[in-house]
């Protein structure tokens, strides 16, 4: 964490000076006012400059990266985390030798880590982000698997002329199924049940 003490005619001017030196913005720092200063006689004689201490905080994304490294370390998995930001969406990609442990059965471990990362990222930050935690392209492979499953189960519902219920899935996976089948006029889809057992039903 970097820290700097700066002075100026006013507190605001001192803070601005510190921000320029740290090359950052106001929402990434903590400000401690050491001396508010005072205007002297006629604004000159006996005036005292304002002094502030400005501490660079770790931003939300860096904190979440560190959290993910900590979690994977506790699971005895040596993992590298790469991060990409697109607007208000952050993707953390995990890579390493035992990456299958981080994914878990049908991505359950990865989904749990993603949920925790979302909480950490949005706990105290000034900016709200949505989050994806991926592991060496698993999300894309899972998306393709779900789309294939959706079409297969839709065919089954039409063939048997009865409702077909899929296994419980998190909301973002259910959305993939809904999207895959939205142009299919022979069936309709809806979600049923209560989390964490909420699932999709495909109905002819």
Short mmCIF file of C-alpha atoms in Angstrom, two decimals:
data_model
loop_
_atom_site.label_atom_id
_atom_site.label_comp_id
_atom_site.label_asym_id
_atom_site.label_seq_id
_atom_site.Cartn_x
_atom_site.Cartn_y
_atom_site.Cartn_z
CA UNK A 1 0.00 0.00 0.00
CA UNK A 2 1.42 3.38 -0.99
CA UNK A 3 1.06 6.43 1.22
CA UNK A 4 1.87 10.06 0.63
CA UNK A 5 1.70 13.29 2.62
CA UNK A 6 0.86 16.42 0.66
CA UNK A 7 0.07 20.05 1.38
CA UNK A 8 -1.90 22.80 -0.30
CA UNK A 9 -3.69 26.10 0.31
CA UNK A 10 -6.83 24.09 1.14
CA UNK A 11 -7.53 20.48 2.11
CA UNK A 12 -9.00 19.85 -1.34
CA UNK A 13 -5.91 21.26 -3.05
CA UNK A 14 -3.67 19.05 -0.88
CA UNK A 15 -5.74 15.95 -1.71
CA UNK A 16 -5.60 16.80 -5.42
CA UNK A 17 -1.82 17.14 -5.23
CA UNK A 18 -1.53 13.71 -3.58
CA UNK A 19 -3.83 12.10 -6.17
CA UNK A 20 -1.67 13.47 -8.99
CA UNK A 21 1.48 12.10 -7.36
CA UNK A 22 -0.11 8.68 -6.82
CA UNK A 23 -1.66 8.78 -10.31
CA UNK A 24 -5.05 7.60 -9.04
CA UNK A 25 -8.60 8.83 -8.38
CA UNK A 26 -10.45 9.83 -5.20
CA UNK A 27 -12.42 6.55 -4.89
CA UNK A 28 -9.23 4.47 -4.65
CA UNK A 29 -7.73 6.23 -1.62
CA UNK A 30 -8.25 6.88 2.08
CA UNK A 31 -7.70 10.50 3.18
CA UNK A 32 -6.57 11.57 6.64
CA UNK A 33 -6.52 15.31 7.34
CA UNK A 34 -3.47 16.14 9.49
CA UNK A 35 -3.92 19.91 9.48
CA UNK A 36 -6.82 21.85 7.94
CA UNK A 37 -4.58 24.90 7.66
CA UNK A 38 -5.86 28.43 8.03
CA UNK A 39 -6.18 31.56 5.98
CA UNK A 40 -3.91 34.32 7.20
CA UNK A 41 -4.59 38.01 7.43
CA UNK A 42 -5.72 39.28 4.00
CA UNK A 43 -5.33 35.65 2.87
CA UNK A 44 -1.52 35.91 3.07
CA UNK A 45 0.10 36.89 6.40
CA UNK A 46 0.30 34.07 8.91
CA UNK A 47 -1.50 31.65 6.65
CA UNK A 48 -0.95 27.95 7.31
CA UNK A 49 -1.02 25.27 4.63
CA UNK A 50 -3.36 22.30 4.85
CA UNK A 51 -1.67 18.91 5.22
CA UNK A 52 -3.20 15.54 4.36
CA UNK A 53 -2.05 11.94 4.40
CA UNK A 54 -3.41 9.95 1.47
CA UNK A 55 -3.21 6.18 1.50
CA UNK A 56 -3.66 4.14 -1.65
CA UNK A 57 -6.18 1.38 -1.00
CA UNK A 58 -6.20 -1.87 -2.94
CA UNK A 59 -9.07 -1.65 -5.37
CA UNK A 60 -11.94 -4.16 -5.27
CA UNK A 61 -10.67 -6.18 -8.22
CA UNK A 62 -7.16 -6.62 -6.78
CA UNK A 63 -8.64 -7.63 -3.42
CA UNK A 64 -10.80 -10.27 -5.11
CA UNK A 65 -7.80 -11.60 -7.06
CA UNK A 66 -5.91 -11.98 -3.77
CA UNK A 67 -8.93 -13.69 -2.21
CA UNK A 68 -9.11 -16.20 -5.07
CA UNK A 69 -5.37 -16.95 -4.71
CA UNK A 70 -5.92 -17.51 -0.99
CA UNK A 71 -8.86 -19.89 -1.55
CA UNK A 72 -7.01 -21.97 -4.15
CA UNK A 73 -3.95 -22.13 -1.91
CA UNK A 74 -6.08 -23.53 0.93
CA UNK A 75 -7.35 -26.17 -1.49
CA UNK A 76 -3.70 -27.04 -2.23
CA UNK A 77 -4.02 -26.01 -5.86
CA UNK A 78 -1.27 -23.87 -7.36
CA UNK A 79 -3.29 -21.43 -9.47
CA UNK A 80 -2.59 -18.38 -11.61
CA UNK A 81 -5.39 -15.80 -11.86
CA UNK A 82 -5.79 -13.57 -14.90
CA UNK A 83 -8.42 -10.85 -14.90
CA UNK A 84 -10.29 -9.04 -17.64
CA UNK A 85 -12.78 -6.21 -17.18
CA UNK A 86 -15.51 -5.40 -19.69
CA UNK A 87 -17.56 -2.43 -18.48
CA UNK A 88 -19.10 -3.54 -15.17
CA UNK A 89 -18.36 -7.24 -15.70
CA UNK A 90 -15.19 -8.88 -14.37
CA UNK A 91 -13.92 -12.28 -15.50
CA UNK A 92 -11.34 -14.08 -13.35
CA UNK A 93 -9.73 -16.97 -15.19
CA UNK A 94 -8.00 -19.68 -13.15
CA UNK A 95 -5.24 -21.83 -14.62
CA UNK A 96 -3.05 -24.51 -13.05
CA UNK A 97 -2.10 -28.19 -12.86
CA UNK A 98 -4.97 -29.48 -10.70
CA UNK A 99 -7.61 -27.24 -12.26
CA UNK A 100 -10.22 -30.05 -12.30
CA UNK A 101 -10.34 -29.79 -8.48
CA UNK A 102 -11.32 -26.14 -8.82
CA UNK A 103 -14.14 -26.99 -11.26
CA UNK A 104 -15.70 -29.89 -9.34
CA UNK A 105 -18.62 -32.07 -10.47
CA UNK A 106 -20.63 -30.20 -13.14
CA UNK A 107 -18.83 -27.01 -12.15
CA UNK A 108 -20.25 -26.95 -8.61
CA UNK A 109 -16.96 -25.95 -6.95
CA UNK A 110 -16.35 -23.27 -9.57
CA UNK A 111 -19.90 -21.93 -9.10
CA UNK A 112 -19.37 -21.75 -5.32
CA UNK A 113 -16.06 -19.89 -5.81
CA UNK A 114 -17.78 -17.54 -8.27
CA UNK A 115 -20.52 -16.79 -5.71
CA UNK A 116 -17.90 -15.98 -3.03
CA UNK A 117 -15.88 -13.85 -5.46
CA UNK A 118 -19.04 -11.86 -6.24
CA UNK A 119 -19.57 -11.18 -2.51
CA UNK A 120 -15.95 -10.15 -1.94
CA UNK A 121 -15.84 -7.92 -5.02
CA UNK A 122 -19.00 -6.01 -4.10
CA UNK A 123 -18.58 -5.95 -0.31
CA UNK A 124 -17.19 -2.46 0.16
CA UNK A 125 -16.39 -1.11 -3.27
CA UNK A 126 -17.91 2.01 -4.77
CA UNK A 127 -18.58 0.24 -8.08
CA UNK A 128 -20.97 -2.73 -8.49
CA UNK A 129 -19.70 -5.55 -10.74
CA UNK A 130 -21.08 -8.80 -12.08
CA UNK A 131 -18.61 -11.69 -11.99
CA UNK A 132 -17.57 -14.77 -13.91
CA UNK A 133 -14.96 -17.14 -12.52
CA UNK A 134 -13.72 -19.44 -15.28
CA UNK A 135 -11.14 -22.22 -15.34
CA UNK A 136 -9.26 -22.82 -18.60
CA UNK A 137 -12.31 -22.36 -20.84
CA UNK A 138 -14.66 -24.53 -18.76
CA UNK A 139 -17.56 -22.05 -18.99
CA UNK A 140 -17.64 -22.22 -22.81
CA UNK A 141 -17.47 -26.04 -22.78
CA UNK A 142 -20.27 -26.17 -20.19
CA UNK A 143 -22.37 -23.74 -22.27
CA UNK A 144 -22.04 -26.02 -25.32
CA UNK A 145 -22.95 -29.07 -23.19
CA UNK A 146 -26.04 -27.31 -21.79
CA UNK A 147 -27.19 -26.16 -25.24
CA UNK A 148 -26.85 -29.72 -26.56
CA UNK A 149 -28.75 -31.05 -23.51
CA UNK A 150 -31.49 -28.44 -24.04
CA UNK A 151 -32.15 -29.54 -27.65
CA UNK A 152 -32.02 -33.23 -26.73
CA UNK A 153 -34.53 -32.79 -23.87
CA UNK A 154 -36.81 -30.60 -26.02
CA UNK A 155 -36.94 -33.39 -28.62
CA UNK A 156 -37.74 -35.87 -25.84
CA UNK A 157 -40.59 -33.68 -24.49
CA UNK A 158 -42.13 -33.44 -27.98
CA UNK A 159 -41.62 -37.16 -28.71
CA UNK A 160 -43.23 -38.30 -25.44
CA UNK A 161 -45.71 -35.39 -25.46
CA UNK A 162 -45.08 -34.68 -21.77
CA UNK A 163 -43.11 -32.37 -19.50
CA UNK A 164 -39.43 -33.07 -18.96
CA UNK A 165 -37.66 -31.76 -15.84
CA UNK A 166 -33.92 -31.04 -15.92
CA UNK A 167 -31.53 -31.29 -12.99
CA UNK A 168 -31.22 -28.27 -10.63
CA UNK A 169 -28.88 -25.55 -11.92
CA UNK A 170 -27.77 -22.05 -10.88
CA UNK A 171 -29.66 -19.15 -12.47
CA UNK A 172 -26.98 -18.28 -15.06
CA UNK A 173 -27.00 -21.90 -16.36
CA UNK A 174 -30.82 -21.98 -16.51
CA UNK A 175 -30.61 -18.82 -18.60
CA UNK A 176 -28.43 -20.68 -21.15
CA UNK A 177 -31.15 -23.37 -21.51
CA UNK A 178 -33.95 -20.78 -21.86
CA UNK A 179 -31.93 -18.89 -24.51
CA UNK A 180 -31.08 -22.06 -26.45
CA UNK A 181 -34.77 -22.98 -26.74
CA UNK A 182 -36.45 -19.58 -27.11
CA UNK A 183 -36.87 -19.97 -30.89
CA UNK A 184 -38.30 -23.49 -30.63
CA UNK A 185 -42.07 -23.14 -31.28
CA UNK A 186 -42.88 -26.74 -30.34
CA UNK A 187 -42.07 -26.31 -26.62
CA UNK A 188 -42.05 -23.77 -23.79
CA UNK A 189 -39.66 -23.58 -20.83
CA UNK A 190 -40.08 -22.34 -17.26
CA UNK A 191 -38.20 -22.61 -13.97
CA UNK A 192 -39.71 -24.48 -11.04
CA UNK A 193 -38.75 -25.26 -7.44
CA UNK A 194 -36.89 -23.32 -4.78
CA UNK A 195 -33.15 -22.57 -4.70
CA UNK A 196 -30.84 -24.48 -4.58
CA UNK A 197 -33.18 -27.05 -6.20
CA UNK A 198 -34.64 -24.72 -8.81
CA UNK A 199 -34.71 -26.42 -12.20
CA UNK A 200 -36.03 -26.00 -15.73
CA UNK A 201 -39.12 -27.75 -17.03
CA UNK A 202 -39.57 -28.22 -20.78
CA UNK A 203 -43.21 -28.52 -21.78
CA UNK A 204 -44.61 -29.43 -25.22
#
